[in-house]
mmCIF file with all atom_site columns, C-alpha atoms in Angstrom:
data_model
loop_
_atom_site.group_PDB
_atom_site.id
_atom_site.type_symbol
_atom_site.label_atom_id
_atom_site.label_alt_id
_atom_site.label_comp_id
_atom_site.label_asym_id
_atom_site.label_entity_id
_atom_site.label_seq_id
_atom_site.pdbx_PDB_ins_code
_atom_site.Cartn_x
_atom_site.Cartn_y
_atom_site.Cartn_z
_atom_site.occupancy
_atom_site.B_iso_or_equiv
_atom_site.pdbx_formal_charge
_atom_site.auth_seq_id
_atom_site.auth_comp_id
_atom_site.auth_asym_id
_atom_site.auth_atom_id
_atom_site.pdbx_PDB_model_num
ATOM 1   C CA . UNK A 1 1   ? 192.584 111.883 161.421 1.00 57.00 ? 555 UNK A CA 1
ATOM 2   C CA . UNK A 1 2   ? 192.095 114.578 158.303 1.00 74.00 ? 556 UNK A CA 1
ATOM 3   C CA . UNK A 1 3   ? 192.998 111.302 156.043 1.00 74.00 ? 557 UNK A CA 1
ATOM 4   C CA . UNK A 1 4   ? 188.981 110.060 157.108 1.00 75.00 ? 558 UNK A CA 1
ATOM 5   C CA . UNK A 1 5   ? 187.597 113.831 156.852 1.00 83.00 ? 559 UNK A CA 1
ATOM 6   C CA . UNK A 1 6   ? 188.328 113.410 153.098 1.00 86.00 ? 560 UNK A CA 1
ATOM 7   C CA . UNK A 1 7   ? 184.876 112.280 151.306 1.00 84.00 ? 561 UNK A CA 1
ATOM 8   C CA . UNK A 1 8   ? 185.430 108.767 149.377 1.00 84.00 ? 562 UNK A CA 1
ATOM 9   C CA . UNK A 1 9   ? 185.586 110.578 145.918 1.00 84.00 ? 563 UNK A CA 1
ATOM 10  C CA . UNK A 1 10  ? 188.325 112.870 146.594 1.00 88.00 ? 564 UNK A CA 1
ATOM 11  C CA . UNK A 1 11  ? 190.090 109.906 148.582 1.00 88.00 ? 565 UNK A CA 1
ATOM 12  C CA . UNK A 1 12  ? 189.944 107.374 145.377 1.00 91.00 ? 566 UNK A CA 1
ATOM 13  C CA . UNK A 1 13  ? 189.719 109.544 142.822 1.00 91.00 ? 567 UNK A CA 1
ATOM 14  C CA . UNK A 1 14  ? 193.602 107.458 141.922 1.00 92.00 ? 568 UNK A CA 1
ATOM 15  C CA . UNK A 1 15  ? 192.424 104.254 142.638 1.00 94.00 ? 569 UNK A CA 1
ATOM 16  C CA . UNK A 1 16  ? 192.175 101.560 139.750 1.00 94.00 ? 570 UNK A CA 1
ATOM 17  C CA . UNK A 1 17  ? 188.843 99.632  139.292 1.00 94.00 ? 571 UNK A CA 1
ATOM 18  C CA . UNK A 1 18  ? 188.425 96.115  139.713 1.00 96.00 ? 572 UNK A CA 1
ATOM 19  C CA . UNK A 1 19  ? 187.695 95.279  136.210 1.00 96.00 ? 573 UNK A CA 1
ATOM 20  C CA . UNK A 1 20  ? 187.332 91.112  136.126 1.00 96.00 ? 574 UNK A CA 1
ATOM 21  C CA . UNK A 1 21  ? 187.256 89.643  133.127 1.00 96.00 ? 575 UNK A CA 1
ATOM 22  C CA . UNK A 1 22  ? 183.965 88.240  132.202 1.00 96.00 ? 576 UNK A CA 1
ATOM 23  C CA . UNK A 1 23  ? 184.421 84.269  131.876 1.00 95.00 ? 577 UNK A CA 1
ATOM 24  C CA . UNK A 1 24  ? 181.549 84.042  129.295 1.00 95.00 ? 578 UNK A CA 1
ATOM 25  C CA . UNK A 1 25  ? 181.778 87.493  126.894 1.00 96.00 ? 579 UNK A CA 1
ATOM 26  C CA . UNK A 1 26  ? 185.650 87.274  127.810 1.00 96.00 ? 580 UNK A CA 1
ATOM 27  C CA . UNK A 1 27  ? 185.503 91.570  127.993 1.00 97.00 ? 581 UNK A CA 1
ATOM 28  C CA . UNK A 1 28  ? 186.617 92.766  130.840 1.00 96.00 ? 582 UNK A CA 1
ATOM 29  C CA . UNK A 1 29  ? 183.847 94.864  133.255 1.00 95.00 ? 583 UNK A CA 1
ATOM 30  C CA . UNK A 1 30  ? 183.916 97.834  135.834 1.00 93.00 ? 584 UNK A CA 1
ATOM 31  C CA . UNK A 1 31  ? 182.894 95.570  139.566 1.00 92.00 ? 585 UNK A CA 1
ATOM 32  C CA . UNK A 1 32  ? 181.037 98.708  141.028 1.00 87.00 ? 586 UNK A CA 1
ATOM 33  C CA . UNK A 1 33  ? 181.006 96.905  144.194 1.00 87.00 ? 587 UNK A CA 1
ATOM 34  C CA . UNK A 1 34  ? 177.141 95.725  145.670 1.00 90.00 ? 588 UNK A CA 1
ATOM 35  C CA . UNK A 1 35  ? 174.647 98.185  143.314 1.00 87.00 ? 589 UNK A CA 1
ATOM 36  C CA . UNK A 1 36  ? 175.377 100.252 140.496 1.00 87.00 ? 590 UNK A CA 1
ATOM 37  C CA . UNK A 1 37  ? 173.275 102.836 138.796 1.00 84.00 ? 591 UNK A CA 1
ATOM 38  C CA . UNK A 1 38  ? 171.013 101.495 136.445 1.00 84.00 ? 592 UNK A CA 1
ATOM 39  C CA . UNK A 1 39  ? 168.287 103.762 134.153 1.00 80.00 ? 593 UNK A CA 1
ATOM 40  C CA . UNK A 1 40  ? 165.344 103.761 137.079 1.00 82.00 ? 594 UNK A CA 1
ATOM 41  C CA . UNK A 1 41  ? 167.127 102.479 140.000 1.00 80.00 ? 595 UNK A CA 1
ATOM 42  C CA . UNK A 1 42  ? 169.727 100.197 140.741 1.00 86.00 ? 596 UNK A CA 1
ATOM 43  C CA . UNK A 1 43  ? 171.041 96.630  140.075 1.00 85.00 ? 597 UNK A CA 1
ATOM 44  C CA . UNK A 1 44  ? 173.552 94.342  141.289 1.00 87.00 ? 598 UNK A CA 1
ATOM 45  C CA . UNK A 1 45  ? 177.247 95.287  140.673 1.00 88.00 ? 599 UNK A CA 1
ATOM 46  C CA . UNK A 1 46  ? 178.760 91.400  140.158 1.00 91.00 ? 600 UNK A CA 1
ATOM 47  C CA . UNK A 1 47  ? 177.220 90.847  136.937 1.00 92.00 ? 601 UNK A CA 1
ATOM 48  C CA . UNK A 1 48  ? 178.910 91.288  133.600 1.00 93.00 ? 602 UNK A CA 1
ATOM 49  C CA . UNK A 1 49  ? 177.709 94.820  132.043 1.00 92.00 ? 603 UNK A CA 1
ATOM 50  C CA . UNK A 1 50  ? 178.407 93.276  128.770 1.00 93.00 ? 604 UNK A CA 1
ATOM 51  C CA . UNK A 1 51  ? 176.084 90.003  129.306 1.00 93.00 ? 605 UNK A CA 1
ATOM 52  C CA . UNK A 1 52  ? 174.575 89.905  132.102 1.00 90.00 ? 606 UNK A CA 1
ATOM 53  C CA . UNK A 1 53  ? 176.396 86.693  133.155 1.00 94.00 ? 607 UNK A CA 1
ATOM 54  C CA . UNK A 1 54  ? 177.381 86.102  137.090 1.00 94.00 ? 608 UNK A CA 1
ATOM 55  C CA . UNK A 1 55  ? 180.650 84.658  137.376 1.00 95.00 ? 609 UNK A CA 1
ATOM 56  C CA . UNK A 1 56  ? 181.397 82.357  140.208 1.00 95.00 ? 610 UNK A CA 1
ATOM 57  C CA . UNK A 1 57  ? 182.969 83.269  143.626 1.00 95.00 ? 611 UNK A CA 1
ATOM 58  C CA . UNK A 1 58  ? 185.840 81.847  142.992 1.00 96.00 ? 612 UNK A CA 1
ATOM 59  C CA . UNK A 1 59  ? 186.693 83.757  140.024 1.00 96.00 ? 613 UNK A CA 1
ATOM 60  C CA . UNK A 1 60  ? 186.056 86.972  141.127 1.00 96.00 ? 614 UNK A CA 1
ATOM 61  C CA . UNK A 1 61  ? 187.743 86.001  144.018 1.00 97.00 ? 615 UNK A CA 1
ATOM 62  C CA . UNK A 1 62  ? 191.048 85.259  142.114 1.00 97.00 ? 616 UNK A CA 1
ATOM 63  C CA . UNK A 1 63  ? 190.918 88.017  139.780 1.00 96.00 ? 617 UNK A CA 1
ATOM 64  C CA . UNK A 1 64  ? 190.731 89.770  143.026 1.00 97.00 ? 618 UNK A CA 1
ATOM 65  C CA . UNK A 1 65  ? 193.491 88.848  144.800 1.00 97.00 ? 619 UNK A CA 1
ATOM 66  C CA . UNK A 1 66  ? 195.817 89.017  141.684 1.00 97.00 ? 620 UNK A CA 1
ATOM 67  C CA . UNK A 1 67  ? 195.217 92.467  141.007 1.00 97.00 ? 621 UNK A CA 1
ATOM 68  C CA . UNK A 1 68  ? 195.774 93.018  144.620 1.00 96.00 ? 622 UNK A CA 1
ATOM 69  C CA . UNK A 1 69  ? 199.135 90.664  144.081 1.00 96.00 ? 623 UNK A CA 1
ATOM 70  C CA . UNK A 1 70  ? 199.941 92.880  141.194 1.00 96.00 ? 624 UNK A CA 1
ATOM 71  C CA . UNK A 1 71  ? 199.260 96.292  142.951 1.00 96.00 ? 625 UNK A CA 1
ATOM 72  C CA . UNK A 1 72  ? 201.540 95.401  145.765 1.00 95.00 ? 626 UNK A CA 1
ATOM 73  C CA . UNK A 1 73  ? 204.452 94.014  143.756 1.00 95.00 ? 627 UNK A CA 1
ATOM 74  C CA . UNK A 1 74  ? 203.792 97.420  141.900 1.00 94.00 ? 628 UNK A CA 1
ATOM 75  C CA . UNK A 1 75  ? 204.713 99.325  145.020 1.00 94.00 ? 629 UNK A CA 1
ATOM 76  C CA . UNK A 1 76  ? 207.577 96.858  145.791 1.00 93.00 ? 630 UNK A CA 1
ATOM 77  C CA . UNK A 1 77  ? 209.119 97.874  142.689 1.00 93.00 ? 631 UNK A CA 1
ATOM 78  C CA . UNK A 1 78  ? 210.257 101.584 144.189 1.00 92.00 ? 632 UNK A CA 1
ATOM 79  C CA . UNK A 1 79  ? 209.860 103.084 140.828 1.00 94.00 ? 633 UNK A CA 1
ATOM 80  C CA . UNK A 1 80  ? 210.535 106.691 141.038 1.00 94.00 ? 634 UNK A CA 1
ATOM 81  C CA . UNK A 1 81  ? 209.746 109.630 138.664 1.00 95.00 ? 635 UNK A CA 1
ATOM 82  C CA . UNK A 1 82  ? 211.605 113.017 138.295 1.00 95.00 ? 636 UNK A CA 1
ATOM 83  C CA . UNK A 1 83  ? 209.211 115.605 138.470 1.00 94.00 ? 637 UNK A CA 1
ATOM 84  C CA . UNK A 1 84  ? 210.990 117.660 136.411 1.00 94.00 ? 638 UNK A CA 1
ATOM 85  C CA . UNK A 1 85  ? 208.418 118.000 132.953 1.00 93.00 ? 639 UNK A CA 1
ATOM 86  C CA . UNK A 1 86  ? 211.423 118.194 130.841 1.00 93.00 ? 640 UNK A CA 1
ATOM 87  C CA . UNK A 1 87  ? 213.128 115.386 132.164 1.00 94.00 ? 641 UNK A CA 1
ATOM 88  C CA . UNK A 1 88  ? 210.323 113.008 133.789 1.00 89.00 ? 642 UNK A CA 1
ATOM 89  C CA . UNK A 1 89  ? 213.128 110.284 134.167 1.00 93.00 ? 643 UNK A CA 1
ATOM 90  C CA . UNK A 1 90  ? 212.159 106.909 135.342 1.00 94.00 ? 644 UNK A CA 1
ATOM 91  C CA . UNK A 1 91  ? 214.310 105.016 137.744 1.00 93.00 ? 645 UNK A CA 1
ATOM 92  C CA . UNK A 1 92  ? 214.660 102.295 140.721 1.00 91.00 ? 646 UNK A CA 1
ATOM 93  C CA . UNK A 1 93  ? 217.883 103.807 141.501 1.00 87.00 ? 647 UNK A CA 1
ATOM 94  C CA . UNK A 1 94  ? 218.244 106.816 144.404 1.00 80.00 ? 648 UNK A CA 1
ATOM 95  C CA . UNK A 1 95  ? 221.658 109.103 144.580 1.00 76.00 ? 649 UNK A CA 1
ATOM 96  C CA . UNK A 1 96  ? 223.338 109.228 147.827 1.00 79.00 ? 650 UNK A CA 1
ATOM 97  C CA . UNK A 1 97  ? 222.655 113.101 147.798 1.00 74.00 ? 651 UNK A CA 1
ATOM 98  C CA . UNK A 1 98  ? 218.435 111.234 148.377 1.00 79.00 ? 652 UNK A CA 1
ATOM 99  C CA . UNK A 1 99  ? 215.782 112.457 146.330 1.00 87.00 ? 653 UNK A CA 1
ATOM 100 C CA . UNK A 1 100 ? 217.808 114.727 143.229 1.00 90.00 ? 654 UNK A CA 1
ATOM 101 C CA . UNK A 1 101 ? 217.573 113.639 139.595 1.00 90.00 ? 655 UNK A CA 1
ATOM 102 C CA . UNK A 1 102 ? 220.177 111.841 138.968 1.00 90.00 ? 656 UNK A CA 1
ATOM 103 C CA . UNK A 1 103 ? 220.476 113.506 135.479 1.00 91.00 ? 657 UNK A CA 1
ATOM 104 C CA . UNK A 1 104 ? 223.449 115.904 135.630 1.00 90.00 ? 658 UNK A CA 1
ATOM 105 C CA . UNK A 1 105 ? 221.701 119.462 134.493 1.00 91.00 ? 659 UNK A CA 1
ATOM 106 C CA . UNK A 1 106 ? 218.159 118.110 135.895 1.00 91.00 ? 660 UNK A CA 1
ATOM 107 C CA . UNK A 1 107 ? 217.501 120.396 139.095 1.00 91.00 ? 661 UNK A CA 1
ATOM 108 C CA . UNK A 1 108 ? 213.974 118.040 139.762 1.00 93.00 ? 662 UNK A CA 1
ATOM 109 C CA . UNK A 1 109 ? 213.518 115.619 142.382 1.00 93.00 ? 663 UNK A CA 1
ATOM 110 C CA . UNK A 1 110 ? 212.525 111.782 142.321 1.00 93.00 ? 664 UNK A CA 1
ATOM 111 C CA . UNK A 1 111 ? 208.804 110.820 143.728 1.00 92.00 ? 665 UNK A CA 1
ATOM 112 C CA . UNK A 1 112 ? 207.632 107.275 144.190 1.00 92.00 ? 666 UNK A CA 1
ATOM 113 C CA . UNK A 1 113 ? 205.250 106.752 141.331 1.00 93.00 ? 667 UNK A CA 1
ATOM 114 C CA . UNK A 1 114 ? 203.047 104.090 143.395 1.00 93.00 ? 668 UNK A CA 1
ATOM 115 C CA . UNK A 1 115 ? 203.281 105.100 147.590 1.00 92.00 ? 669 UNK A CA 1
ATOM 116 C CA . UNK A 1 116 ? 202.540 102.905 150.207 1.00 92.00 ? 670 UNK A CA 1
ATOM 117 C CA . UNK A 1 117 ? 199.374 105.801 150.634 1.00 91.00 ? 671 UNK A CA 1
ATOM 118 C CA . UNK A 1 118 ? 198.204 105.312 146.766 1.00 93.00 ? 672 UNK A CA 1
ATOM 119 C CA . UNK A 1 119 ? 198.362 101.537 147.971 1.00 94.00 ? 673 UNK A CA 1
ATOM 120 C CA . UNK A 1 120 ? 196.329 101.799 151.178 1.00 92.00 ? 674 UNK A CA 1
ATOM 121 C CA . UNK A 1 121 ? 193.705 104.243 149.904 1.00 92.00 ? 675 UNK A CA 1
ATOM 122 C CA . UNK A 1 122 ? 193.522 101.808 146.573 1.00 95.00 ? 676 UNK A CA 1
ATOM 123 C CA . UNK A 1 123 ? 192.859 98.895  149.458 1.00 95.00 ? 677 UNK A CA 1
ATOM 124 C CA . UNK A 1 124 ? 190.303 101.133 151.325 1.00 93.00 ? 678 UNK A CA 1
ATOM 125 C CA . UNK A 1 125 ? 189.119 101.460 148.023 1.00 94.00 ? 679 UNK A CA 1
ATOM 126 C CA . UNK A 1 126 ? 188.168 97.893  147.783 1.00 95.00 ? 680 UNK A CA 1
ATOM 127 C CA . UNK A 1 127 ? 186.916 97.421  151.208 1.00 93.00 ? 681 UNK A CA 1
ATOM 128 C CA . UNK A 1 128 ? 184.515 100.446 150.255 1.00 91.00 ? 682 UNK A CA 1
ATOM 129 C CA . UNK A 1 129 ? 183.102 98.624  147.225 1.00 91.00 ? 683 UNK A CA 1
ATOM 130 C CA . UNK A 1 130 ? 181.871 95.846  149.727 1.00 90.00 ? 684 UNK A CA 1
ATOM 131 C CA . UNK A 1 131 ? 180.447 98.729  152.279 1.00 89.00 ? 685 UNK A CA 1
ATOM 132 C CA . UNK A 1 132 ? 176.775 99.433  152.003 1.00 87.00 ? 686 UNK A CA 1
ATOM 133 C CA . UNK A 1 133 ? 176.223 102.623 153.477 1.00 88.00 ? 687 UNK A CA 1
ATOM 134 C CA . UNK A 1 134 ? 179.240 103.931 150.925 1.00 86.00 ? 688 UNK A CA 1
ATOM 135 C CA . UNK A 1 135 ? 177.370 102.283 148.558 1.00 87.00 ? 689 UNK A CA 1
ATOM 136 C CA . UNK A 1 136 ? 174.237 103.670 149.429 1.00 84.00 ? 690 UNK A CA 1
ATOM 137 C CA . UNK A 1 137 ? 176.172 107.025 149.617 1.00 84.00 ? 691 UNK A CA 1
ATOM 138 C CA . UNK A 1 138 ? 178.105 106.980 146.412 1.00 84.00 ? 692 UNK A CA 1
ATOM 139 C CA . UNK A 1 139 ? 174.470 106.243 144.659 1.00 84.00 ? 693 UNK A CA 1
ATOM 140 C CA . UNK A 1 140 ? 172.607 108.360 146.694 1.00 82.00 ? 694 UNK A CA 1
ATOM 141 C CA . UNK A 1 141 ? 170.010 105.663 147.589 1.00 83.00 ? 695 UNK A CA 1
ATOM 142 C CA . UNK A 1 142 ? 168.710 103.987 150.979 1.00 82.00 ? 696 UNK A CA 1
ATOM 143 C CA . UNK A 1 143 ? 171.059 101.597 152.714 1.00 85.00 ? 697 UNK A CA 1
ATOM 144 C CA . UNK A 1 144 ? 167.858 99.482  152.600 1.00 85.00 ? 698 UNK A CA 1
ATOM 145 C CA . UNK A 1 145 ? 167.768 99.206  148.899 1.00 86.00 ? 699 UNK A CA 1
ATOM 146 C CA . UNK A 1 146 ? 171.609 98.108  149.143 1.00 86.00 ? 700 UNK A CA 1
ATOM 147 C CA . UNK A 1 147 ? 171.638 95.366  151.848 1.00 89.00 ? 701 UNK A CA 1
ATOM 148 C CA . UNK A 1 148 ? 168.836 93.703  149.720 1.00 87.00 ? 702 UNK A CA 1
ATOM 149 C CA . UNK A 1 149 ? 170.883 93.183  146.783 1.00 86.00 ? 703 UNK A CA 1
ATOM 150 C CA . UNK A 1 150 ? 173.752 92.872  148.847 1.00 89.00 ? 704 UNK A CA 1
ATOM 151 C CA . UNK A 1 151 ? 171.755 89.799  150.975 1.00 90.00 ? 705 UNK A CA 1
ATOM 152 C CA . UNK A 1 152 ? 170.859 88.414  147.233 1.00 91.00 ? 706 UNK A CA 1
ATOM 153 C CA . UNK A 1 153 ? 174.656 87.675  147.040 1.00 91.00 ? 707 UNK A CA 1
ATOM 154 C CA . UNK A 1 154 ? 176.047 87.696  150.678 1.00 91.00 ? 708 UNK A CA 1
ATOM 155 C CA . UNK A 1 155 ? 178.641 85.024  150.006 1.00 94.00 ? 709 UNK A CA 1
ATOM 156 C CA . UNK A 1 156 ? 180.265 86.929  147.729 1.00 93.00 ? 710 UNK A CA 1
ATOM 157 C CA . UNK A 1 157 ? 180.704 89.952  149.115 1.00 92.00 ? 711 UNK A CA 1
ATOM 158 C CA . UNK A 1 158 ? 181.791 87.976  152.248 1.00 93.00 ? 712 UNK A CA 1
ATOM 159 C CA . UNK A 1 159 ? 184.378 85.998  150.382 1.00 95.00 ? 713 UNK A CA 1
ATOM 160 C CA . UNK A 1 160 ? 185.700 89.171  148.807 1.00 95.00 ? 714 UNK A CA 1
ATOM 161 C CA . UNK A 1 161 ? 185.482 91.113  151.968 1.00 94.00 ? 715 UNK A CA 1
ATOM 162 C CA . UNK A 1 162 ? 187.608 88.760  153.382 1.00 95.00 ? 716 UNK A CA 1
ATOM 163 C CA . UNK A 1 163 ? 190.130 88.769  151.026 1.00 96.00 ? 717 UNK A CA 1
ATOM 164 C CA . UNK A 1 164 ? 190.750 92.886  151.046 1.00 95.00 ? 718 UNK A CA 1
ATOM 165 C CA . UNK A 1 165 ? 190.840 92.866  155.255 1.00 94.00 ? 719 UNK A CA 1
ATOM 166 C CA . UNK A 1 166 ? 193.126 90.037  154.978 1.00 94.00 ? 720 UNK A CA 1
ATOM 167 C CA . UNK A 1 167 ? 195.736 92.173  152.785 1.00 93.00 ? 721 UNK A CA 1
ATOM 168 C CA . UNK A 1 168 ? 194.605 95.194  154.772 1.00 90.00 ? 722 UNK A CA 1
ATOM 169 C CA . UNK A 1 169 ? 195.392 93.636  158.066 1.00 89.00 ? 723 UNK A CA 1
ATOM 170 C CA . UNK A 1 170 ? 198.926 92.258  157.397 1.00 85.00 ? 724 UNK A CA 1
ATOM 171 C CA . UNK A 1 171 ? 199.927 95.557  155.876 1.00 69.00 ? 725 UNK A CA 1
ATOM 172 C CA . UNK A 1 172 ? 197.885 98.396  156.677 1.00 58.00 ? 726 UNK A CA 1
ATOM 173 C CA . UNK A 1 173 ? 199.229 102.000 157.410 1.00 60.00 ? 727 UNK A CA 1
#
């Protein structure tokens, strides 16, 4: 479809980082996913930026899958925008008359703020921070350099893997 001919940065250039909390510093820390860029080379992307400290599966793993809980009640919500600049009303509310403003003299129409496509590419999002060769893509290194640090920590990225296809899979597009 054209939706996979679009390259990863265009495609989640809305999605949110995962940004854990770090249970030791207690400052929250961009996950990059497997690697991130680091001054020569790379390095693995679970640690804390902050401290350096490797928090356990488990907690990534919840901090995870309540951002992903809080994402999809997000969408669930139905909040809609005007996109009218002068009005840029907020509502959960349509009109019978569909998508019009349901401010008298507005003449803009109501958009869903967070669509089930914002929601799906933020998932693929996700899935892509556990994929090497987008890893190895997005820092223009080998695969090879990835899968080791990814093999370093394999249980995470399984356990976190596991947990995106799972949402993925009961709800995908």
């Amino acid at each position: 479809t054209l939706d996979s001919q679009i390259p990863d940065s265009e495609r989640f250039k809305f999605a949110r980082p995962f940004t854990p909390t770090c249970p030791s510093c207690k400052k929250p820390y961009c996950f990059d996913g497997i690697a991130r860029q680091k001054s020569p080379g790379i390095e693995s992307g679970l640690a804390c930026t902050h401290c350096g400290h490797l928090p356990t599966i488990g907690f990534l793993a919840n901090q995870l899958t309540l951002l992903i809980r809080s994402l999809i009640r997000e969408y669930y919500a139905f909040v809609m925008q005007c996109d009218e600049p002068s009005c840029a009303l907020k509502t959960r509310v349509l009109t019978v008359s569909g998508s019009r403003c349901l401010r008298p003299q507005c003449s803009g129409r109501l958009n869903e703020i967070f669509s089930d496509k914002l929601l799906y590419h933020q998932m693929q999002y996700f899935a892509a921070l556990m994929n090497i060769e987008r890893s190895a893509a997005r820092l223009e290194c080998t695969a090879s350099e990835v899968k080791i640090l990814r093999d370093k920590h394999i249980e995470y990225f399984k356990r976190l893997a596991i947990i995106v296809d799972m949402h993925l899979s009961v709800s995908a597009r």
